Amino acid sequence: MGATRRLGRAGLALLVVAALGLVTACAGKVGENGRFGVVYMDAQGYYAGVRAGMQQEAEALGRVPQLLQLNAQGDASKESTFVDQVSAAKVDALILSPASATASVPAIRLAHASGIPVICYNTCIADESARKYVSAYVLGDPVRFGALLGDQAADHFVAAGKTAPKIAVVNCEFVEVCVQRRLGFEQALKAKLPAAAIVANQEGATIDDAVDVAERILTAHPDVDAFYGEAGGATMGAVRAVQARGKVGQTVVFGSDMSTEAAQALAGNTVLKGVVDISGIAVGKLAANAADQVRRGELTEYTVVPAPIDLYASPEDGRAWLSAHPDGVP
């Protein structure tokens, strides 16, 4: 469990309810419609959308459960402590985006052994373990996700008359989903531009880390034509690095995960030239629905639940997203 402080059951409930909110039915006793344990990797952006989507779907189902929630911040130790506690509390389902394909296995195995259905979204544990311990996995096909952006990048360079672009990747490849995104991106890009080259591939999942990584890449490869950001932080970090290094008009960015900042950059049409996104709200709705189906016995075997994937490829797309998401929740 690392240095994470273990809390008693009552202490956990107070922590998650006070920090992240409690969802209950409009009337009736707290928890009478069930309880879900929910783990996010962050409290904002995509994960705020997941939370909103779960609330909306639960209300639509008419059985709004109590949500015991944790922002694990990508920390498998925090995640493990939380899962231990909600397993002891016998929640009706555990919904999470695991911090690690391997380090998260013991916690998920514990939940399964405690008789608690597990629903993954966005990320999950390794496939062999998922098939043993997970009831449902809400997933937008990561290869197709990357391929849509690879196609967009290839079309951009074909239109610019550049047949051998040099691409740098800012990655989140500590999770397998991001590896698959890159493979899809490369396959689609090189199908149209066989001479395209990936000249760098470095980790930078948060904006601050991605800015530093992208600036170092621009120093080492001043002639790089584009960045591919595998996640939202990587994307916007690359955009900021291009701006900070005076590379606007020389280096463009193709990225992942819509946000207000990404939509504004896409609408501006100077650096960001395409974004592929899986709506957090849509994923939250699918995860809540899957949890409800499992609870009612309608899902009895490991099931992959497809999540929709959207390509935003123009300034008009960016402006339309801003209009449709005035609160910034993706």
mmCIF file of C-alpha atoms in Angstrom:
data_model
loop_
_atom_site.group_PDB
_atom_site.id
_atom_site.type_symbol
_atom_site.label_atom_id
_atom_site.label_comp_id
_atom_site.label_asym_id
_atom_site.label_seq_id
_atom_site.Cartn_x
_atom_site.Cartn_y
_atom_site.Cartn_z
ATOM 1 C CA MET A 1 0.000 0.000 0.000
ATOM 2 C CA GLY A 2 3.047 2.304 0.147
ATOM 3 C CA ALA A 3 2.859 5.362 2.369
ATOM 4 C CA THR A 4 -0.850 5.859 1.770
ATOM 5 C CA ARG A 5 -2.670 6.178 5.072
ATOM 6 C CA ARG A 6 -5.219 3.430 5.585
ATOM 7 C CA LEU A 7 -8.629 4.684 6.677
ATOM 8 C CA GLY A 8 -11.423 2.935 8.488
ATOM 9 C CA ARG A 9 -14.661 2.354 6.632
ATOM 10 C CA ALA A 10 -16.331 5.403 8.165
ATOM 11 C CA GLY A 11 -13.237 7.512 7.500
ATOM 12 C CA LEU A 12 -13.234 6.516 3.845
ATOM 13 C CA ALA A 13 -16.885 7.399 3.407
ATOM 14 C CA LEU A 14 -16.349 10.811 4.971
ATOM 15 C CA LEU A 15 -13.286 11.422 2.812
ATOM 16 C CA VAL A 16 -14.815 10.562 -0.538
ATOM 17 C CA VAL A 17 -18.157 12.198 0.185
ATOM 18 C CA ALA A 18 -16.672 15.438 1.482
ATOM 19 C CA ALA A 19 -14.026 15.696 -1.224
ATOM 20 C CA LEU A 20 -15.904 14.660 -4.310
ATOM 21 C CA GLY A 21 -19.594 14.793 -3.574
ATOM 22 C CA LEU A 22 -22.361 12.354 -2.965
ATOM 23 C CA VAL A 23 -25.033 11.425 -5.476
ATOM 24 C CA THR A 24 -28.324 10.227 -4.061
ATOM 25 C CA ALA A 25 -31.870 9.982 -5.263
ATOM 26 C CA CYS A 26 -33.987 13.098 -4.903
ATOM 27 C CA ALA A 27 -35.805 11.461 -2.007
ATOM 28 C CA GLY A 28 -35.353 8.410 0.182
ATOM 29 C CA LYS A 29 -32.634 6.941 2.318
ATOM 30 C CA VAL A 30 -28.996 7.401 1.275
ATOM 31 C CA GLY A 31 -27.739 4.263 -0.453
ATOM 32 C CA GLU A 32 -31.130 2.596 -0.824
ATOM 33 C CA ASN A 33 -30.601 2.438 -4.601
ATOM 34 C CA GLY A 34 -27.183 0.837 -4.187
ATOM 35 C CA ARG A 35 -23.627 2.074 -3.892
ATOM 36 C CA PHE A 36 -20.902 2.248 -6.535
ATOM 37 C CA GLY A 37 -17.193 2.703 -5.855
ATOM 38 C CA VAL A 38 -15.705 4.930 -8.569
ATOM 39 C CA VAL A 39 -12.045 5.698 -9.320
ATOM 40 C CA TYR A 40 -10.858 8.514 -11.598
ATOM 41 C CA MET A 41 -7.303 9.329 -12.709
ATOM 42 C CA ASP A 42 -8.067 13.043 -12.400
ATOM 43 C CA ALA A 43 -10.860 15.296 -11.143
ATOM 44 C CA GLN A 44 -11.082 17.515 -14.220
ATOM 45 C CA GLY A 45 -11.346 17.316 -18.004
ATOM 46 C CA TYR A 46 -12.268 13.887 -19.334
ATOM 47 C CA TYR A 47 -12.826 12.468 -15.863
ATOM 48 C CA ALA A 48 -15.164 15.297 -14.898
ATOM 49 C CA GLY A 49 -17.112 14.304 -17.998
ATOM 50 C CA VAL A 50 -17.168 10.656 -16.889
ATOM 51 C CA ARG A 51 -18.549 11.681 -13.511
ATOM 52 C CA ALA A 52 -21.232 13.876 -15.106
ATOM 53 C CA GLY A 53 -22.195 11.108 -17.519
ATOM 54 C CA MET A 54 -22.583 8.569 -14.730
ATOM 55 C CA GLN A 55 -24.830 10.941 -12.806
ATOM 56 C CA GLN A 56 -26.966 11.637 -15.897
ATOM 57 C CA GLU A 57 -27.374 7.950 -16.756
ATOM 58 C CA ALA A 58 -28.165 6.990 -13.157
ATOM 59 C CA GLU A 59 -30.886 9.637 -13.053
ATOM 60 C CA ALA A 60 -32.263 8.402 -16.386
ATOM 61 C CA LEU A 61 -32.367 4.847 -15.039
ATOM 62 C CA GLY A 62 -34.339 6.085 -12.045
ATOM 63 C CA ARG A 63 -32.097 4.249 -9.588
ATOM 64 C CA VAL A 64 -29.484 6.803 -8.556
ATOM 65 C CA PRO A 65 -26.877 5.034 -6.406
ATOM 66 C CA GLN A 66 -24.609 6.527 -3.801
ATOM 67 C CA LEU A 67 -21.207 7.114 -5.415
ATOM 68 C CA LEU A 68 -18.101 6.619 -3.267
ATOM 69 C CA GLN A 69 -15.434 8.314 -5.366
ATOM 70 C CA LEU A 70 -11.653 8.730 -5.445
ATOM 71 C CA ASN A 71 -9.288 10.778 -7.607
ATOM 72 C CA ALA A 72 -6.361 8.344 -7.628
ATOM 73 C CA GLN A 73 -4.132 10.720 -9.654
ATOM 74 C CA GLY A 74 -2.686 7.702 -11.450
ATOM 75 C CA ASP A 75 -1.358 6.305 -8.136
ATOM 76 C CA ALA A 76 -1.862 2.530 -7.913
ATOM 77 C CA SER A 77 -1.236 2.650 -4.149
ATOM 78 C CA LYS A 78 -4.079 5.125 -3.544
ATOM 79 C CA GLU A 79 -6.266 3.091 -5.854
ATOM 80 C CA SER A 80 -5.473 -0.125 -3.974
ATOM 81 C CA THR A 81 -6.316 1.369 -0.580
ATOM 82 C CA PHE A 82 -9.639 2.674 -1.879
ATOM 83 C CA VAL A 83 -10.571 -0.624 -3.536
ATOM 84 C CA ASP A 84 -9.718 -2.457 -0.312
ATOM 85 C CA GLN A 85 -12.115 -0.221 1.606
ATOM 86 C CA VAL A 86 -15.036 -0.322 -0.844
ATOM 87 C CA SER A 87 -14.622 -4.095 -1.126
ATOM 88 C CA ALA A 88 -15.012 -4.330 2.647
ATOM 89 C CA ALA A 89 -18.042 -2.032 2.374
ATOM 90 C CA LYS A 90 -19.635 -4.447 -0.159
ATOM 91 C CA VAL A 91 -20.511 -1.828 -2.782
ATOM 92 C CA ASP A 92 -22.713 -3.014 -5.646
ATOM 93 C CA ALA A 93 -20.097 -2.300 -8.320
ATOM 94 C CA LEU A 94 -16.595 -0.897 -8.766
ATOM 95 C CA ILE A 95 -16.128 1.433 -11.748
ATOM 96 C CA LEU A 96 -12.559 2.497 -12.493
ATOM 97 C CA SER A 97 -9.900 3.492 -14.986
ATOM 98 C CA PRO A 98 -7.026 1.435 -13.515
ATOM 99 C CA ALA A 99 -3.731 3.190 -12.915
ATOM 100 C CA SER A 100 -1.716 0.238 -14.236
ATOM 101 C CA ALA A 101 -2.312 -2.830 -16.385
ATOM 102 C CA THR A 102 -0.243 -4.852 -13.916
ATOM 103 C CA ALA A 103 -0.010 -3.038 -10.562
ATOM 104 C CA SER A 104 -3.805 -2.661 -10.412
ATOM 105 C CA VAL A 105 -4.447 -6.407 -10.760
ATOM 106 C CA PRO A 106 -4.285 -7.314 -7.021
ATOM 107 C CA ALA A 107 -6.854 -4.661 -6.082
ATOM 108 C CA ILE A 108 -9.249 -5.693 -8.842
ATOM 109 C CA ARG A 109 -8.757 -9.357 -7.981
ATOM 110 C CA LEU A 110 -9.702 -8.510 -4.386
ATOM 111 C CA ALA A 111 -12.887 -6.745 -5.491
ATOM 112 C CA HIS A 112 -13.809 -9.728 -7.662
ATOM 113 C CA ALA A 113 -13.112 -12.163 -4.828
ATOM 114 C CA SER A 114 -15.358 -10.031 -2.600
ATOM 115 C CA GLY A 115 -18.224 -10.573 -5.023
ATOM 116 C CA ILE A 116 -18.134 -7.026 -6.419
ATOM 117 C CA PRO A 117 -18.594 -6.612 -10.198
ATOM 118 C CA VAL A 118 -15.794 -4.549 -11.778
ATOM 119 C CA ILE A 119 -16.382 -2.202 -14.708
ATOM 120 C CA CYS A 120 -13.314 -0.717 -16.408
ATOM 121 C CA TYR A 121 -13.405 2.385 -18.585
ATOM 122 C CA ASN A 122 -10.701 4.139 -20.618
ATOM 123 C CA THR A 123 -7.981 1.798 -19.299
ATOM 124 C CA CYS A 124 -8.047 -1.692 -17.845
ATOM 125 C CA ILE A 125 -5.760 -4.398 -16.546
ATOM 126 C CA ALA A 126 -4.001 -6.848 -18.872
ATOM 127 C CA ASP A 127 -6.413 -8.800 -21.037
ATOM 128 C CA GLU A 128 -5.868 -12.222 -19.437
ATOM 129 C CA SER A 129 -6.570 -10.811 -15.971
ATOM 130 C CA ALA A 130 -9.460 -8.658 -17.209
ATOM 131 C CA ARG A 131 -11.238 -11.729 -18.545
ATOM 132 C CA LYS A 132 -10.986 -13.316 -15.086
ATOM 133 C CA TYR A 133 -11.881 -10.365 -12.854
ATOM 134 C CA VAL A 134 -13.723 -7.721 -14.911
ATOM 135 C CA SER A 135 -17.389 -7.781 -15.904
ATOM 136 C CA ALA A 136 -17.348 -5.004 -18.531
ATOM 137 C CA TYR A 137 -14.826 -2.711 -20.207
ATOM 138 C CA VAL A 138 -16.070 0.533 -21.782
ATOM 139 C CA LEU A 139 -13.540 1.184 -24.524
ATOM 140 C CA GLY A 140 -13.178 3.236 -27.655
ATOM 141 C CA ASP A 141 -11.013 1.117 -29.979
ATOM 142 C CA PRO A 142 -7.550 2.646 -29.424
ATOM 143 C CA VAL A 143 -6.173 1.525 -32.798
ATOM 144 C CA ARG A 144 -9.048 3.187 -34.626
ATOM 145 C CA PHE A 145 -8.637 6.221 -32.344
ATOM 146 C CA GLY A 146 -5.035 6.646 -33.492
ATOM 147 C CA ALA A 147 -5.832 5.785 -37.097
ATOM 148 C CA LEU A 148 -8.359 8.604 -37.412
ATOM 149 C CA LEU A 149 -5.676 11.067 -36.400
ATOM 150 C CA GLY A 150 -3.039 9.422 -38.581
ATOM 151 C CA ASP A 151 -5.363 9.860 -41.564
ATOM 152 C CA GLN A 152 -5.912 13.501 -40.634
ATOM 153 C CA ALA A 153 -2.159 14.112 -40.337
ATOM 154 C CA ALA A 154 -1.481 12.413 -43.681
ATOM 155 C CA ASP A 155 -4.156 14.489 -45.420
ATOM 156 C CA HIS A 156 -2.669 17.671 -43.944
ATOM 157 C CA PHE A 157 0.805 16.894 -45.268
ATOM 158 C CA VAL A 158 -0.431 15.683 -48.648
ATOM 159 C CA ALA A 159 -2.238 19.009 -49.061
ATOM 160 C CA ALA A 160 0.970 20.815 -48.053
ATOM 161 C CA GLY A 161 3.013 18.852 -50.591
ATOM 162 C CA LYS A 162 5.202 17.260 -47.908
ATOM 163 C CA THR A 163 5.749 13.553 -48.586
ATOM 164 C CA ALA A 164 8.258 12.722 -45.824
ATOM 165 C CA PRO A 165 7.155 14.565 -42.676
ATOM 166 C CA LYS A 166 9.087 14.132 -39.441
ATOM 167 C CA ILE A 167 6.786 13.400 -36.509
ATOM 168 C CA ALA A 168 7.548 13.483 -32.787
ATOM 169 C CA VAL A 169 5.323 11.658 -30.294
ATOM 170 C CA VAL A 170 4.567 12.857 -26.781
ATOM 171 C CA ASN A 171 3.182 9.747 -25.155
ATOM 172 C CA CYS A 172 1.257 8.222 -22.260
ATOM 173 C CA GLU A 173 2.534 4.728 -22.948
ATOM 174 C CA PHE A 174 2.638 3.638 -19.326
ATOM 175 C CA VAL A 175 -0.867 2.396 -20.229
ATOM 176 C CA GLU A 176 -1.374 -0.063 -23.089
ATOM 177 C CA VAL A 177 -4.190 2.000 -24.625
ATOM 178 C CA CYS A 178 -1.703 4.704 -25.595
ATOM 179 C CA VAL A 179 0.643 2.199 -27.223
ATOM 180 C CA GLN A 180 -2.275 1.021 -29.347
ATOM 181 C CA ARG A 181 -3.178 4.617 -30.233
ATOM 182 C CA ARG A 182 0.329 5.191 -31.575
ATOM 183 C CA LEU A 183 0.290 1.984 -33.602
ATOM 184 C CA GLY A 184 -2.991 3.042 -35.215
ATOM 185 C CA PHE A 185 -1.617 6.521 -35.898
ATOM 186 C CA GLU A 186 1.573 5.204 -37.526
ATOM 187 C CA GLN A 187 -0.239 2.627 -39.657
ATOM 188 C CA ALA A 188 -2.691 5.166 -41.073
ATOM 189 C CA LEU A 189 -0.025 7.839 -41.586
ATOM 190 C CA LYS A 190 2.378 5.540 -43.411
ATOM 191 C CA ALA A 191 -0.370 3.977 -45.512
ATOM 192 C CA LYS A 192 -0.630 7.338 -47.271
ATOM 193 C CA LEU A 193 2.902 8.645 -46.661
ATOM 194 C CA PRO A 194 5.348 5.692 -46.550
ATOM 195 C CA ALA A 195 8.327 8.017 -46.139
ATOM 196 C CA ALA A 196 6.938 9.639 -42.976
ATOM 197 C CA ALA A 197 9.232 9.113 -39.972
ATOM 198 C CA ILE A 198 8.744 9.045 -36.203
ATOM 199 C CA VAL A 199 11.893 10.837 -35.019
ATOM 200 C CA ALA A 200 11.159 10.893 -31.271
ATOM 201 C CA ASN A 201 8.788 9.236 -28.817
ATOM 202 C CA GLN A 202 8.941 10.416 -25.197
ATOM 203 C CA GLU A 203 6.558 10.296 -22.241
ATOM 204 C CA GLY A 204 4.748 13.472 -21.193
ATOM 205 C CA ALA A 205 1.228 12.758 -20.031
ATOM 206 C CA THR A 206 0.616 15.924 -17.994
ATOM 207 C CA ILE A 207 0.713 19.386 -19.560
ATOM 208 C CA ASP A 208 3.723 20.549 -17.546
ATOM 209 C CA ASP A 209 5.739 17.422 -18.332
ATOM 210 C CA ALA A 210 4.657 17.534 -21.974
ATOM 211 C CA VAL A 211 5.813 21.142 -22.390
ATOM 212 C CA ASP A 212 9.290 20.206 -21.131
ATOM 213 C CA VAL A 213 9.434 17.057 -23.255
ATOM 214 C CA ALA A 214 8.254 18.811 -26.417
ATOM 215 C CA GLU A 215 10.717 21.669 -25.937
ATOM 216 C CA ARG A 216 13.579 19.198 -25.543
ATOM 217 C CA ILE A 217 12.458 17.415 -28.704
ATOM 218 C CA LEU A 218 12.370 20.714 -30.597
ATOM 219 C CA THR A 219 15.918 21.396 -29.448
ATOM 220 C CA ALA A 220 17.102 17.991 -30.625
ATOM 221 C CA HIS A 221 14.968 18.017 -33.805
ATOM 222 C CA PRO A 222 14.428 21.658 -34.838
ATOM 223 C CA ASP A 223 13.078 20.517 -38.212
ATOM 224 C CA VAL A 224 10.260 18.365 -36.773
ATOM 225 C CA ASP A 225 7.079 18.926 -38.788
ATOM 226 C CA ALA A 226 4.494 17.777 -36.263
ATOM 227 C CA PHE A 227 3.806 16.397 -32.828
ATOM 228 C CA TYR A 228 1.357 13.636 -32.078
ATOM 229 C CA GLY A 229 -0.031 13.940 -28.542
ATOM 230 C CA GLU A 230 -1.381 10.609 -27.354
ATOM 231 C CA ALA A 231 -3.460 12.162 -24.545
ATOM 232 C CA GLY A 232 -4.910 15.538 -23.628
ATOM 233 C CA GLY A 233 -1.987 16.746 -21.515
ATOM 234 C CA ALA A 234 0.486 15.611 -24.160
ATOM 235 C CA THR A 235 -1.455 17.439 -26.854
ATOM 236 C CA MET A 236 -1.727 20.793 -25.109
ATOM 237 C CA GLY A 237 1.829 20.581 -23.790
ATOM 238 C CA ALA A 238 3.054 20.168 -27.364
ATOM 239 C CA VAL A 239 0.922 23.122 -28.520
ATOM 240 C CA ARG A 240 2.370 25.343 -25.790
ATOM 241 C CA ALA A 241 5.926 24.242 -26.586
ATOM 242 C CA VAL A 242 5.488 25.081 -30.287
ATOM 243 C CA GLN A 243 4.191 28.516 -29.313
ATOM 244 C CA ALA A 244 6.930 29.125 -26.741
ATOM 245 C CA ARG A 245 9.708 28.143 -29.163
ATOM 246 C CA GLY A 246 8.407 30.360 -31.967
ATOM 247 C CA LYS A 247 7.616 27.394 -34.201
ATOM 248 C CA VAL A 248 4.092 28.481 -35.161
ATOM 249 C CA GLY A 249 3.796 28.079 -38.934
ATOM 250 C CA GLN A 250 6.565 25.456 -38.963
ATOM 251 C CA THR A 251 5.441 22.720 -36.580
ATOM 252 C CA VAL A 252 1.844 21.566 -36.145
ATOM 253 C CA VAL A 253 0.177 19.305 -33.593
ATOM 254 C CA PHE A 254 -2.306 16.454 -33.923
ATOM 255 C CA GLY A 255 -3.725 15.370 -30.630
ATOM 256 C CA SER A 256 -6.101 13.505 -28.409
ATOM 257 C CA ASP A 257 -8.915 14.398 -26.013
ATOM 258 C CA MET A 258 -11.040 17.505 -26.420
ATOM 259 C CA SER A 259 -11.138 20.266 -23.826
ATOM 260 C CA THR A 260 -11.936 23.950 -23.872
ATOM 261 C CA GLU A 261 -8.265 24.781 -24.436
ATOM 262 C CA ALA A 262 -7.960 22.213 -27.231
ATOM 263 C CA ALA A 263 -11.150 23.435 -28.921
ATOM 264 C CA GLN A 264 -9.915 27.024 -28.742
ATOM 265 C CA ALA A 265 -6.567 26.005 -30.245
ATOM 266 C CA LEU A 266 -8.294 24.061 -33.017
ATOM 267 C CA ALA A 267 -10.565 27.028 -33.738
ATOM 268 C CA GLY A 268 -7.475 29.255 -33.928
ATOM 269 C CA ASN A 269 -6.038 26.997 -36.660
ATOM 270 C CA THR A 270 -2.406 28.008 -36.141
ATOM 271 C CA VAL A 271 -0.880 24.991 -34.369
ATOM 272 C CA LEU A 272 -3.468 22.336 -33.549
ATOM 273 C CA LYS A 273 -4.791 20.727 -36.733
ATOM 274 C CA GLY A 274 -6.846 17.793 -35.507
ATOM 275 C CA VAL A 275 -8.157 16.177 -32.325
ATOM 276 C CA VAL A 276 -9.636 12.738 -31.771
ATOM 277 C CA ASP A 277 -11.846 12.367 -28.728
ATOM 278 C CA ILE A 278 -13.898 9.914 -26.726
ATOM 279 C CA SER A 279 -16.455 11.909 -24.776
ATOM 280 C CA GLY A 280 -16.121 11.489 -21.029
ATOM 281 C CA ILE A 281 -19.855 12.092 -20.667
ATOM 282 C CA ALA A 282 -20.633 9.306 -23.145
ATOM 283 C CA VAL A 283 -18.246 6.928 -21.378
ATOM 284 C CA GLY A 284 -19.726 7.754 -17.973
ATOM 285 C CA LYS A 285 -23.203 6.958 -19.242
ATOM 286 C CA LEU A 286 -22.048 3.647 -20.721
ATOM 287 C CA ALA A 287 -20.182 2.713 -17.517
ATOM 288 C CA ALA A 288 -23.193 3.469 -15.300
ATOM 289 C CA ASN A 289 -25.458 1.498 -17.627
ATOM 290 C CA ALA A 290 -23.053 -1.454 -17.649
ATOM 291 C CA ALA A 291 -22.892 -1.411 -13.845
ATOM 292 C CA ASP A 292 -26.676 -1.415 -13.676
ATOM 293 C CA GLN A 293 -26.879 -4.313 -16.156
ATOM 294 C CA VAL A 294 -24.381 -6.316 -14.129
ATOM 295 C CA ARG A 295 -26.256 -5.577 -10.921
ATOM 296 C CA ARG A 296 -29.494 -6.822 -12.506
ATOM 297 C CA GLY A 297 -27.845 -9.952 -13.892
ATOM 298 C CA GLU A 298 -28.055 -8.920 -17.554
ATOM 299 C CA LEU A 299 -24.267 -9.029 -18.053
ATOM 300 C CA THR A 300 -22.801 -12.278 -16.750
ATOM 301 C CA GLU A 301 -19.550 -12.584 -18.737
ATOM 302 C CA TYR A 302 -16.678 -10.224 -19.590
ATOM 303 C CA THR A 303 -18.014 -7.772 -22.175
ATOM 304 C CA VAL A 304 -16.327 -4.983 -24.126
ATOM 305 C CA VAL A 305 -18.732 -2.050 -24.442
ATOM 306 C CA PRO A 306 -17.779 0.100 -27.481
ATOM 307 C CA ALA A 307 -17.474 3.839 -26.830
ATOM 308 C CA PRO A 308 -17.972 6.338 -29.691
ATOM 309 C CA ILE A 309 -14.888 8.033 -31.183
ATOM 310 C CA ASP A 310 -15.079 11.516 -32.713
ATOM 311 C CA LEU A 311 -12.672 13.352 -35.032
ATOM 312 C CA TYR A 312 -12.501 17.159 -34.892
ATOM 313 C CA ALA A 313 -10.648 18.236 -38.003
ATOM 314 C CA SER A 314 -11.353 21.931 -38.662
ATOM 315 C CA PRO A 315 -11.668 25.333 -36.988
ATOM 316 C CA GLU A 316 -15.427 25.017 -37.445
ATOM 317 C CA ASP A 317 -15.354 21.761 -35.465
ATOM 318 C CA GLY A 318 -13.534 23.523 -32.645
ATOM 319 C CA ARG A 319 -16.068 26.339 -32.530
ATOM 320 C CA ALA A 320 -18.955 23.850 -32.625
ATOM 321 C CA TRP A 321 -17.493 21.948 -29.672
ATOM 322 C CA LEU A 322 -17.172 25.167 -27.652
ATOM 323 C CA SER A 323 -20.798 25.996 -28.409
ATOM 324 C CA ALA A 324 -21.955 22.511 -27.381
ATOM 325 C CA HIS A 325 -19.867 22.439 -24.190
ATOM 326 C CA PRO A 326 -20.171 25.892 -22.581
ATOM 327 C CA ASP A 327 -19.248 24.441 -19.188
ATOM 328 C CA GLY A 328 -16.096 22.895 -20.623
ATOM 329 C CA VAL A 329 -17.015 19.371 -19.508
ATOM 330 C CA PRO A 330 -16.080 17.019 -22.367
#
